[in-house]
Structure formats: C-alpha cells, structure tokens
mmCIF file of C-alpha atoms and ligand atoms in Angstrom:
data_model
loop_
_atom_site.group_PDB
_atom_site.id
_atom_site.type_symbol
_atom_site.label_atom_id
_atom_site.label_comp_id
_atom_site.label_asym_id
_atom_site.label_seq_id
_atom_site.Cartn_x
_atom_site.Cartn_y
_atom_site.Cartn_z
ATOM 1 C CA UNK U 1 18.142 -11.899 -30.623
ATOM 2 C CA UNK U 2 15.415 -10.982 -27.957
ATOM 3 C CA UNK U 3 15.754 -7.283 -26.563
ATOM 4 C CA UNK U 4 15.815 -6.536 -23.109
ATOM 5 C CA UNK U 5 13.198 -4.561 -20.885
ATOM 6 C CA UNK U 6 14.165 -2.113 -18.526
ATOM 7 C CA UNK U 7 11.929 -1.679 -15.353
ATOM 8 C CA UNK U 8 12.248 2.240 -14.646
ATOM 9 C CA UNK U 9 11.911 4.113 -11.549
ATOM 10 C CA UNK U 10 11.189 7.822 -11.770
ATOM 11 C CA UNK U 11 11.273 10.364 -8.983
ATOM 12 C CA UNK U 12 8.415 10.470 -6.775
ATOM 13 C CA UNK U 13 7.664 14.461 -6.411
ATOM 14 C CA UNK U 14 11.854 15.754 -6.998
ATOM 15 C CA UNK U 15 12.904 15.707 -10.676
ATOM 16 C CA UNK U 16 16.392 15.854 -9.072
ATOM 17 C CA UNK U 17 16.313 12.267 -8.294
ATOM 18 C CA UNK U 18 16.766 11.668 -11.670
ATOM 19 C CA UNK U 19 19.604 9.587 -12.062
ATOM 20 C CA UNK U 20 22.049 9.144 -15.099
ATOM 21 C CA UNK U 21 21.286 5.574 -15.581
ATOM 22 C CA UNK U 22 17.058 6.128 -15.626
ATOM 23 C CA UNK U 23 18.478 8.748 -19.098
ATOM 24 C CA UNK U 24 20.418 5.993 -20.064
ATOM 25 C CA UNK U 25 17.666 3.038 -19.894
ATOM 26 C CA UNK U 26 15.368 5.985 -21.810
ATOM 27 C CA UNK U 27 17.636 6.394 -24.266
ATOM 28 C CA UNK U 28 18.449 2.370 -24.475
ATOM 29 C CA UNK U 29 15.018 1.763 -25.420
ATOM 30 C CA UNK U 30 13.410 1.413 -28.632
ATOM 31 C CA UNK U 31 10.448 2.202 -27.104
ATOM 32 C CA UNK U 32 8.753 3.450 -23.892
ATOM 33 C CA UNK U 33 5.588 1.270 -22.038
ATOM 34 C CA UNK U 34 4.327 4.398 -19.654
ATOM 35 C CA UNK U 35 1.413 4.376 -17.104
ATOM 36 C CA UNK U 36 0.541 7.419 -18.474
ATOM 37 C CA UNK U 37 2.251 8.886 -21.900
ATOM 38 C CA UNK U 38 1.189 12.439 -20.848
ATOM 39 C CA UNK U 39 2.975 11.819 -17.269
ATOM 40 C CA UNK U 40 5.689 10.627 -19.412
ATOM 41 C CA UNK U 41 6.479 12.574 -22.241
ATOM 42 C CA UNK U 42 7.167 15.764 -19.503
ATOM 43 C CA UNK U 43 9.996 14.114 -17.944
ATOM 44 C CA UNK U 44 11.336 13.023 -21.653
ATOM 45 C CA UNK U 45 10.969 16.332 -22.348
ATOM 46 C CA UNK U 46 13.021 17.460 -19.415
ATOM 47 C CA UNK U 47 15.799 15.293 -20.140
ATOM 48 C CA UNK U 48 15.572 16.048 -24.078
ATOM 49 C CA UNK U 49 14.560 12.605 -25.175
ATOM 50 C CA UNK U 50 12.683 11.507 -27.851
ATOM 51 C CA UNK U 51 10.882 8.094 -28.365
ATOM 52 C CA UNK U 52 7.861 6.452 -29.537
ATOM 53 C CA UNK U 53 5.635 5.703 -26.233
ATOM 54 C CA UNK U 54 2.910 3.207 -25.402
ATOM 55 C CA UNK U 55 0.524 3.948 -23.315
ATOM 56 C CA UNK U 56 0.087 0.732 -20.328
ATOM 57 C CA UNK U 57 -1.724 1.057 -17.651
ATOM 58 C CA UNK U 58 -4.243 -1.066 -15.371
ATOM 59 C CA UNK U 59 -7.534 -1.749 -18.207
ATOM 60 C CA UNK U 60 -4.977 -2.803 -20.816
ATOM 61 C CA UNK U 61 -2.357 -4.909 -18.894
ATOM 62 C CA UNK U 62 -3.040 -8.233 -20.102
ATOM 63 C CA UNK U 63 -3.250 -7.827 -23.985
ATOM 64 C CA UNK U 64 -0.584 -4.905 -24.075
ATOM 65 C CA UNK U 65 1.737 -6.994 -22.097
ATOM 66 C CA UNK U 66 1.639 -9.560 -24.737
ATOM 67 C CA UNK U 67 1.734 -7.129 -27.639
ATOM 68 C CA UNK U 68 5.196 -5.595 -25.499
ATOM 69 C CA UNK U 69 6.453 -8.715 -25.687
ATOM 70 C CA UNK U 70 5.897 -9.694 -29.061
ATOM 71 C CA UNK U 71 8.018 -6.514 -30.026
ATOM 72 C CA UNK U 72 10.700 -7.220 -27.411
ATOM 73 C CA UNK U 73 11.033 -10.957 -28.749
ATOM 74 C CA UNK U 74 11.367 -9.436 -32.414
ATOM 75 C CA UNK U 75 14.572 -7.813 -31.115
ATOM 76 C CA UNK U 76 13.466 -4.333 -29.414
ATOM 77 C CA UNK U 77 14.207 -2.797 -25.835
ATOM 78 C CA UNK U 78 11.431 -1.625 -23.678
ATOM 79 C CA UNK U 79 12.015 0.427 -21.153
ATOM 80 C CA UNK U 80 8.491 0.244 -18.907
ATOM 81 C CA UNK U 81 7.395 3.728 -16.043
ATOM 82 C CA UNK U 82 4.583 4.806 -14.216
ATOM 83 C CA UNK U 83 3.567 8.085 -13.213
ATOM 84 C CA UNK U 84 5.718 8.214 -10.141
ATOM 85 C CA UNK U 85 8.496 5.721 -8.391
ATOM 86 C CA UNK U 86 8.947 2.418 -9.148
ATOM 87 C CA UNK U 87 6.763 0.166 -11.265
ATOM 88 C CA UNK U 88 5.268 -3.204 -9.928
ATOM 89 C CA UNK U 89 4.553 -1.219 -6.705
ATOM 90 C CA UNK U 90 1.066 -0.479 -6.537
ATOM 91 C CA UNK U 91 1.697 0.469 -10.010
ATOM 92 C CA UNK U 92 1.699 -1.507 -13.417
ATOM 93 C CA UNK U 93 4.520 -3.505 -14.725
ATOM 94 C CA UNK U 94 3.933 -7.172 -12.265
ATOM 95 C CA UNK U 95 2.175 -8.738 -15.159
ATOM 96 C CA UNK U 96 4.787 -7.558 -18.106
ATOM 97 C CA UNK U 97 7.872 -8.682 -15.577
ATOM 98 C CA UNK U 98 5.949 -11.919 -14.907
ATOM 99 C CA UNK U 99 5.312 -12.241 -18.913
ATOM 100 C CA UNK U 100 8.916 -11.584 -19.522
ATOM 101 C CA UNK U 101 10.318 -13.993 -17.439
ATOM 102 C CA UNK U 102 8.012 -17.142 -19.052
ATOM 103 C CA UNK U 103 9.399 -15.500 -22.663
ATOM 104 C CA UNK U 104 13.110 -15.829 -21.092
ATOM 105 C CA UNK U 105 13.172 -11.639 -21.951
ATOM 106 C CA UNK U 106 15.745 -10.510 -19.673
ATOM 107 C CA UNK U 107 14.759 -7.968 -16.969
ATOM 108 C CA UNK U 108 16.868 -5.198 -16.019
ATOM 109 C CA UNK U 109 16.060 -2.707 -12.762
ATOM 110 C CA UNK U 110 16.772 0.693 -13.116
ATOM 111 C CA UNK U 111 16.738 1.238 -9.310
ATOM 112 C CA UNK U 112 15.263 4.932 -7.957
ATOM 113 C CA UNK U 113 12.289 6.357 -5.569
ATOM 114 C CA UNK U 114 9.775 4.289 -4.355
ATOM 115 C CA UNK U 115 7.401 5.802 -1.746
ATOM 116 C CA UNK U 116 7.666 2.876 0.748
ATOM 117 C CA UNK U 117 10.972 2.644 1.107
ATOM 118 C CA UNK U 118 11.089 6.599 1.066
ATOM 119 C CA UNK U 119 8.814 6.956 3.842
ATOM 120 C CA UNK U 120 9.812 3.901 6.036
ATOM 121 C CA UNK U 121 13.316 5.056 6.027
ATOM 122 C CA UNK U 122 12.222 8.055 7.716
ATOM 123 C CA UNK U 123 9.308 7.143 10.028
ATOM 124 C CA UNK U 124 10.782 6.591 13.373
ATOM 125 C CA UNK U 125 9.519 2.743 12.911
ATOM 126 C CA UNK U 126 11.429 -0.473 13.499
ATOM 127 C CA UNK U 127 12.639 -1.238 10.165
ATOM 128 C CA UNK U 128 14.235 -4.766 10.823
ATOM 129 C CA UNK U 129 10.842 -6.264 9.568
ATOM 130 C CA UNK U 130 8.049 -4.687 7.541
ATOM 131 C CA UNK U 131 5.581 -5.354 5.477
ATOM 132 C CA UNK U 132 3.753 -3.888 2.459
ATOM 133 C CA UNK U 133 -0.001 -3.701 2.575
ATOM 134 C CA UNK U 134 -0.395 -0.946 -0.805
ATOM 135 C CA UNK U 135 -3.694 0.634 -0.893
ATOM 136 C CA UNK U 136 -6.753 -0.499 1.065
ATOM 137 C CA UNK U 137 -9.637 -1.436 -1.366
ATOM 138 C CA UNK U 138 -12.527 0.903 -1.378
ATOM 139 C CA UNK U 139 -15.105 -2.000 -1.317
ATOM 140 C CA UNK U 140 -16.533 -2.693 2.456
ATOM 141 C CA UNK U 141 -15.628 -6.538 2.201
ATOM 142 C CA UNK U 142 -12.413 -6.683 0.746
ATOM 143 C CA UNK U 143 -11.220 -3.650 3.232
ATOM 144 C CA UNK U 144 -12.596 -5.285 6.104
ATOM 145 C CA UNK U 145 -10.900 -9.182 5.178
ATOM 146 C CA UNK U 146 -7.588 -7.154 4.352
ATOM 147 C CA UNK U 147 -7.644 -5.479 7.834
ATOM 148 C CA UNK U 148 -8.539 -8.232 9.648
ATOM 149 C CA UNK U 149 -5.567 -10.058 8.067
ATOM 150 C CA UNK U 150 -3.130 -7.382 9.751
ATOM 151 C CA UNK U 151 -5.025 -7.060 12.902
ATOM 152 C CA UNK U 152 -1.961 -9.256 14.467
ATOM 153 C CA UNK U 153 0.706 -8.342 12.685
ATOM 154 C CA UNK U 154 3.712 -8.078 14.705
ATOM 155 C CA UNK U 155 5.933 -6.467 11.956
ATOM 156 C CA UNK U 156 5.735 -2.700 10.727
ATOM 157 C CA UNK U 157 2.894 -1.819 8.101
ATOM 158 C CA UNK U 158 3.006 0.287 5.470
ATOM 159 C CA UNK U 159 -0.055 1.488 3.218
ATOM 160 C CA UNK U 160 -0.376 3.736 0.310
ATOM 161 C CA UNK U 161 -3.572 6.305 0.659
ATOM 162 C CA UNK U 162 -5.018 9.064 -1.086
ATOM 163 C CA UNK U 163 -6.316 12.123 0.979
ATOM 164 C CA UNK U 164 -9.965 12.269 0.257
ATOM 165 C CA UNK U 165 -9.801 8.273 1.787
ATOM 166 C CA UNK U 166 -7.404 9.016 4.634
ATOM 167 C CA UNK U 167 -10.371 9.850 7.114
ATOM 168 C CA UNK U 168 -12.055 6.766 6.689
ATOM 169 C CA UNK U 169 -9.049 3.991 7.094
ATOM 170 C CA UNK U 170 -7.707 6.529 9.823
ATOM 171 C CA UNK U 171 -11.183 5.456 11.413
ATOM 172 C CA UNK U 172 -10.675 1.306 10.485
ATOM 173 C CA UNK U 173 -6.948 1.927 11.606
ATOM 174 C CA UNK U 174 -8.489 3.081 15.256
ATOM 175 C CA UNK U 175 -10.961 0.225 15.284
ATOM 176 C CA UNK U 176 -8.151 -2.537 14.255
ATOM 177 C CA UNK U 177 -5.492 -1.071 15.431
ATOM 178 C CA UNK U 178 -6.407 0.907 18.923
ATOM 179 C CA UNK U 179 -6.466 4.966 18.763
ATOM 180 C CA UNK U 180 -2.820 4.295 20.443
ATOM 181 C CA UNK U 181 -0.819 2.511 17.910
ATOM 182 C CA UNK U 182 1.892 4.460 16.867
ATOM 183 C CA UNK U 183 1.611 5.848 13.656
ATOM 184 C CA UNK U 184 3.741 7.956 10.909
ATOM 185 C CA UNK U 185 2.141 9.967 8.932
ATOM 186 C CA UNK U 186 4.631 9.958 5.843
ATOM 187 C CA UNK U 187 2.969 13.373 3.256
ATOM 188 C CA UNK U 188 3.783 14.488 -0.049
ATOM 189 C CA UNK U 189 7.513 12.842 0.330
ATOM 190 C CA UNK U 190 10.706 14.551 -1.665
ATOM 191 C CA UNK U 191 8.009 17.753 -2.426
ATOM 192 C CA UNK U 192 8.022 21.631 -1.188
ATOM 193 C CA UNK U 193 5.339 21.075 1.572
ATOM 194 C CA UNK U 194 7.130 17.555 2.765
ATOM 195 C CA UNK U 195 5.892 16.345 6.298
ATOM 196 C CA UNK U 196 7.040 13.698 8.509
ATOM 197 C CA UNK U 197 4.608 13.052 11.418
ATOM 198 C CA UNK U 198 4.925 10.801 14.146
ATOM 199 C CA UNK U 199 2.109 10.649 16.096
ATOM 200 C CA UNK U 200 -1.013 7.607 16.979
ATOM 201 C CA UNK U 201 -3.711 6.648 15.230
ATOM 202 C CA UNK U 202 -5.972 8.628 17.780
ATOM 203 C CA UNK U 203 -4.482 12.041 17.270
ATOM 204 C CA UNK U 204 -4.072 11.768 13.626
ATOM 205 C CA UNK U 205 -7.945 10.770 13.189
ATOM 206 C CA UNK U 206 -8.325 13.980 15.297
ATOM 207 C CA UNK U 207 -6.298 16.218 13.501
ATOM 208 C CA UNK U 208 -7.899 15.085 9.781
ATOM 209 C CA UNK U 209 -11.227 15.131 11.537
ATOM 210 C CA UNK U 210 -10.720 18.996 11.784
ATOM 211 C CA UNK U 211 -8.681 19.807 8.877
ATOM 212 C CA UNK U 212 -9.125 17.859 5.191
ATOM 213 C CA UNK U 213 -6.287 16.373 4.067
ATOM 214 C CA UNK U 214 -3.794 17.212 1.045
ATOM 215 C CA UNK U 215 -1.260 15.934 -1.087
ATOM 216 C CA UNK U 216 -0.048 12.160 -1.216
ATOM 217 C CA UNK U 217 0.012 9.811 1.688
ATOM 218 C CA UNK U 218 2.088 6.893 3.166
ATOM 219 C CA UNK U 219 1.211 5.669 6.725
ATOM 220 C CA UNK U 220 3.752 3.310 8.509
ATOM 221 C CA UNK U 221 1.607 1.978 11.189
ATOM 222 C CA UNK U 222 3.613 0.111 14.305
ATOM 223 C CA UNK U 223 3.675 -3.445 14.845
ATOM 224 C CA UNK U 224 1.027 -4.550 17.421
ATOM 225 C CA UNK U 225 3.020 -5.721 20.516
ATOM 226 C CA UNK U 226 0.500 -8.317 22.042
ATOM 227 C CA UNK U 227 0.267 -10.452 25.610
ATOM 228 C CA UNK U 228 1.732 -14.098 25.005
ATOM 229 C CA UNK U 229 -1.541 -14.923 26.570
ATOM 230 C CA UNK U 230 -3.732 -13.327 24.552
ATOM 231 C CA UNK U 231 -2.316 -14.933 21.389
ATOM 232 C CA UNK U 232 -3.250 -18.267 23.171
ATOM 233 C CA UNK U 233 -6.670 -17.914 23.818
ATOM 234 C CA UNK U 234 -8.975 -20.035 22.281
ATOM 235 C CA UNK U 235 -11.842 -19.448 20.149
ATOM 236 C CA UNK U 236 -13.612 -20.674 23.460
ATOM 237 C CA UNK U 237 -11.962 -18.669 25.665
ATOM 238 C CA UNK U 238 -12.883 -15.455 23.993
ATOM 239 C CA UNK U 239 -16.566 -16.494 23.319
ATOM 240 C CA UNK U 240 -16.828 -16.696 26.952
ATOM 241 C CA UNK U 241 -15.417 -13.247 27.652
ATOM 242 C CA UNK U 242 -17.626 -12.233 25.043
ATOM 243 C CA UNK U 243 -20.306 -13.070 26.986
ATOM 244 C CA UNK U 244 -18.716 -11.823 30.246
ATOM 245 C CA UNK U 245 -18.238 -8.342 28.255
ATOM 246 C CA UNK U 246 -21.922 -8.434 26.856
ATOM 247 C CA UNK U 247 -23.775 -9.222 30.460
ATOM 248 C CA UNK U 248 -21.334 -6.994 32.820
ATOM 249 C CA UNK U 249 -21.525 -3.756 30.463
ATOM 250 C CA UNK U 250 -24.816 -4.531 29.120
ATOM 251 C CA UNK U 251 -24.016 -4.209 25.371
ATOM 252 C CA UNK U 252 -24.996 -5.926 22.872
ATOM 253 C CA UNK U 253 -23.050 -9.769 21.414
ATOM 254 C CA UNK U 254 -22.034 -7.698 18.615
ATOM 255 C CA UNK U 255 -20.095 -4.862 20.263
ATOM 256 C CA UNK U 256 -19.030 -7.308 23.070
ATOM 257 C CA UNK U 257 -17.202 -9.513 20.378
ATOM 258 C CA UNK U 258 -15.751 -6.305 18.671
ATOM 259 C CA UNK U 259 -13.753 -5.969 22.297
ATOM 260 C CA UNK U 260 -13.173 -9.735 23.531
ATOM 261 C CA UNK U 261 -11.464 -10.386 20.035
ATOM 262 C CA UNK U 262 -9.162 -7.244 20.336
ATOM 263 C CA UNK U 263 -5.251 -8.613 20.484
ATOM 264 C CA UNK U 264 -6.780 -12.130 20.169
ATOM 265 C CA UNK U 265 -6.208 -14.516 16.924
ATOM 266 C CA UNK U 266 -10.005 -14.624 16.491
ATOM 267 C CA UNK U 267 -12.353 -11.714 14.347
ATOM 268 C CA UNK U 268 -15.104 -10.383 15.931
ATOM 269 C CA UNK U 269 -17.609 -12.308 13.748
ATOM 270 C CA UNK U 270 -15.657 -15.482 14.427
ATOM 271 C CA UNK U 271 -16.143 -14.852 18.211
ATOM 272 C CA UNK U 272 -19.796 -13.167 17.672
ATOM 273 C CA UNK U 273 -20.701 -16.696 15.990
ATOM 274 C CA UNK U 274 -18.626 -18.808 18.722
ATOM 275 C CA UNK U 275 -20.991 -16.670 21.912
ATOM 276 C CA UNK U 276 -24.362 -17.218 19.934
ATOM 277 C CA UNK U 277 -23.526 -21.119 19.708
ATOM 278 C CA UNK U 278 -22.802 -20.918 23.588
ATOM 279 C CA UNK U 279 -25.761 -19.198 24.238
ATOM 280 C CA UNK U 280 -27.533 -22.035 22.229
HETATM 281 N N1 SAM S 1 4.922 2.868 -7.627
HETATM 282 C C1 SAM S 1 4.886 4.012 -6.759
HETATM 283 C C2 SAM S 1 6.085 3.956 -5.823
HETATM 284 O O1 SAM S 1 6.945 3.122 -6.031
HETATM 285 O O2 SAM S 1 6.164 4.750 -4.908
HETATM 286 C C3 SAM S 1 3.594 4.132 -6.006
HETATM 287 C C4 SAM S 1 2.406 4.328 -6.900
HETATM 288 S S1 SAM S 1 0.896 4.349 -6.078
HETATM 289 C C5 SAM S 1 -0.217 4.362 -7.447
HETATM 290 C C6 SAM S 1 0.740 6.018 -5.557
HETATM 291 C C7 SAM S 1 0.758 6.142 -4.038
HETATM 292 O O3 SAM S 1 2.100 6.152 -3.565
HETATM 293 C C8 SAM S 1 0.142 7.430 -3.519
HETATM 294 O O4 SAM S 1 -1.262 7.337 -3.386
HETATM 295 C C9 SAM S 1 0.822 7.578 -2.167
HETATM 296 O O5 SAM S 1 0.228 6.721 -1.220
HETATM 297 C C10 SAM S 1 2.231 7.054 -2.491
HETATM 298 N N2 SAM S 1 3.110 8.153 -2.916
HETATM 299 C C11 SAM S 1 3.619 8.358 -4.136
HETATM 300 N N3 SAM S 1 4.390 9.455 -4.143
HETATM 301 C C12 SAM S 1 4.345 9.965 -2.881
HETATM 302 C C13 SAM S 1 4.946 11.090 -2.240
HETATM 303 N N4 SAM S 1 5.717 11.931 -2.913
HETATM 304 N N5 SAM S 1 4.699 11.290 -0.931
HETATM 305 C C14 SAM S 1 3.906 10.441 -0.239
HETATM 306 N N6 SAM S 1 3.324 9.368 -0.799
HETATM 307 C C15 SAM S 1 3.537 9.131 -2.098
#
C-alpha cells in the first residue's frame, strides 16, 4: 500500500509555533523532503527527532519529485518543509503535491505559519478579498508585465520581498500604484524586532530611501479604488488625453502616456502606441 505525504508548515521566525501535530507528521515519516537539510535538521534537533532527510529544493524539483514518489508508492511516508512557513508558498512542494495527486498518493496538510496570512491578518487592510502576488521577479520584463497586471486590481495585494530589493519595487509600487496607496509594511513577523507599519507607498519609499532596510518583508498594498469612468475609457479616449497631456505640459508622448493611462485599463505603451498612430 502507497504511503502518504505530509505537507509541513514550520514556524516562520518563533520556534514556539511549533505545534504537536508538525512533531507528529515528523515523526510519521519515513523520511523528510526539506528545502534545506541544514535549515532542517536544527528544528529536528530541537524537537529530538531523528530521520533520514532529502534535500529538495528549486534546481532539483522535477527529478526529485519523481524519485519522492517512487519511494512513497513503494509504501513510505514523506513528510515535505521548507526553510520557513508553509510549503507551495513561494516555496517548493507545488510540483511534488501536483505529482502526488496524478500517482493517487494521498496528501495530508499539516496546517501552521505562513507569512501571508500572518501579515494580512494584521495589516489594517480589507481582508474580505485578497490576492497573492509572491515575489516580484528581478528581471526588468517580467517585473514590469507582472505589475502592470495589478495596476487595476481592486482587491488587497500581498508580495513577498527581500530587503536589499525593497527600495526598488517601493519605487515601481509609487509609479503603479501612486506614492498614496495605502500600504503595510508587514517586517520580520513572529521575531524580537517585529514591526507592523501602516503607512503609503510615498512615505515608506522615503523612509527606506534614508535608512537600508533589514530583516524579512511582506507588503500588503491597498486595493486601487478607481472612477467608474475611468475604467470606461477607451483605448481612444486615453490616446487623446495623451496627447492633450503631451501638448499642454509640454512633455514628451512617453511621459504623457505614463499619466493618461494612470487608473485607466490601458498600459502606458498601449496608449504611447495608440497617440503615435493618431498623430499619424
Ligand atoms: N513559504 C513561506 C511562507 O509560507 O511564509 C514563504 C517563503 S518565501 C521563500 C520567503 C519570504 O516570505 C520572505 O522573503 C518574506 O517576504 C516572507 N517571510 C517569511 N518569513 C517572514 C517573517 N518572519 N516576517 C516577514 N516576512 C516573512
């Protein structure tokens, strides 16, 4: 009979989120699938647990994943972690649960921390509809597609960062966004220097401007709240007040698209392209 594998979450900075049933799934398993074995092997040591551990993390998911299931088909539990809170979250694990299900491998959730949940719960943001954005991606295109996917969005965001890239999407968030959005700064969550900062996009670009940022990061970004007649512009519309923008302030097509498009359904290079074609 197929084992079982047990989808762990660990605490995300507080060892005393432990809970009884994240010892139990450890000591369940046969053996342990961990992000990191080194990140691992503390908390096992902690809790006085010993088992064999694999290590499975992002260059290996594919191949590992099958070899994990191979073993867990042949009878053995696998209990999967990452470093920190929940797997499948930003974090490995998607591609084993996905595997497991086509294998008809039961799934089990051993329920703890997870830093979006964690921080939304305490950001001051509506909470009746969110959405999960995880990390931005460090390359110019993808970053720039991803934001302009959210530029609309209506429901509350949430993004994972890490501090030495904070400055920069603090300085996308003020260009997408507007330097008022509300915005919580969510910081080293569950740990001794824990900080909960509600504030806008303007002042926190100001404040990590001036001071360099530390520790781990979740921003919970408001929900844009936008004119009904705005959203029913068309392309058209705003590649005419692109080009009312451009001649009254005397800026450039590019920077006059960059405003006309703001709270609009359009991008700035769809309305850029829309102005040159009226211009002919
Ligand atoms: N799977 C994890 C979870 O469920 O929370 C997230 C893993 S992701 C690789 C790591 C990111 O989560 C960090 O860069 C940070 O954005 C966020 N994070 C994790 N622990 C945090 C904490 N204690 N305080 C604030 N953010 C945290």
């Amino acid at each position: 009979m197929a084992g079982v594998i047990y989808v762990v979450a660990t605490p995300i900075g507080n060892l005393n989120d432990m809970t009884p049933r994240m010892r139990e799934a450890f000591e369940a398993a046969d053996f342990i699938a961990a992000e990191d074995t080194r990140v691992t092997v503390k908390l096992l040591n902690h809790l006085g647990i010993k088992k064999p551990m694999i290590s499975y993390y992002e260059h290996n998911l594919k191949d590992k994943g099958e070899y994990i299931i191979g073993r867990v088909l042949a009878g053995e539990n696998c209990a999967v972690c990452s470093d920190a809170g929940t797997p499948c979250i930003s974090d490995p694990g998607e591609i084993l649960v996905k595997q497991a299900h086509a294998n008809g491998i039961r799934v089990i959730p051993i329920t703890g921390p997870s830093a979006v949940i964690t921080a939304l719960s305490v950001s001051g943001q509506n909470t009746g509809r969110f959405c999960f954005e995880g990390f931005l991606s460090t390359a110019k295109k993808q970053r720039l597609e991803h934001l302009e996917q959210v530029k609309n969005e209506t429901r509350t965001m949430i993004f994972y960062e890490a501090p030495h890239k904070l400055l920069n999407t603090l300085k996308d968030f003020k260009e997408y966004f507007g330097a008022d959005r509300s915005l919580t700064i969510a910081r080293e969550l569950t740990k001794l220097h824990e900080q909960i900062w509600l504030t806008t996009v303007g002042e926190a670009l100001d404040f990590y401007t001036e001071n360099s940022p530390k520790g781990e990061f979740v921003l919970i970004v408001a929900g844009g709240v936008f004119e009904t007649a705005e959203k029913e512009l068309t392309l058209d519309d705003v590649a005419h007040k692109c080009i009312e923008i451009m001649e009254s302030e005397n800026i450039p097509m590019k920077e006059a698209a960059k405003l006309a498009c703001v709270k609009t359904a359009f991008s700035k290079s769809e309305v850029y392209k829309a102005a040159q074609n009226l211009r002919g």
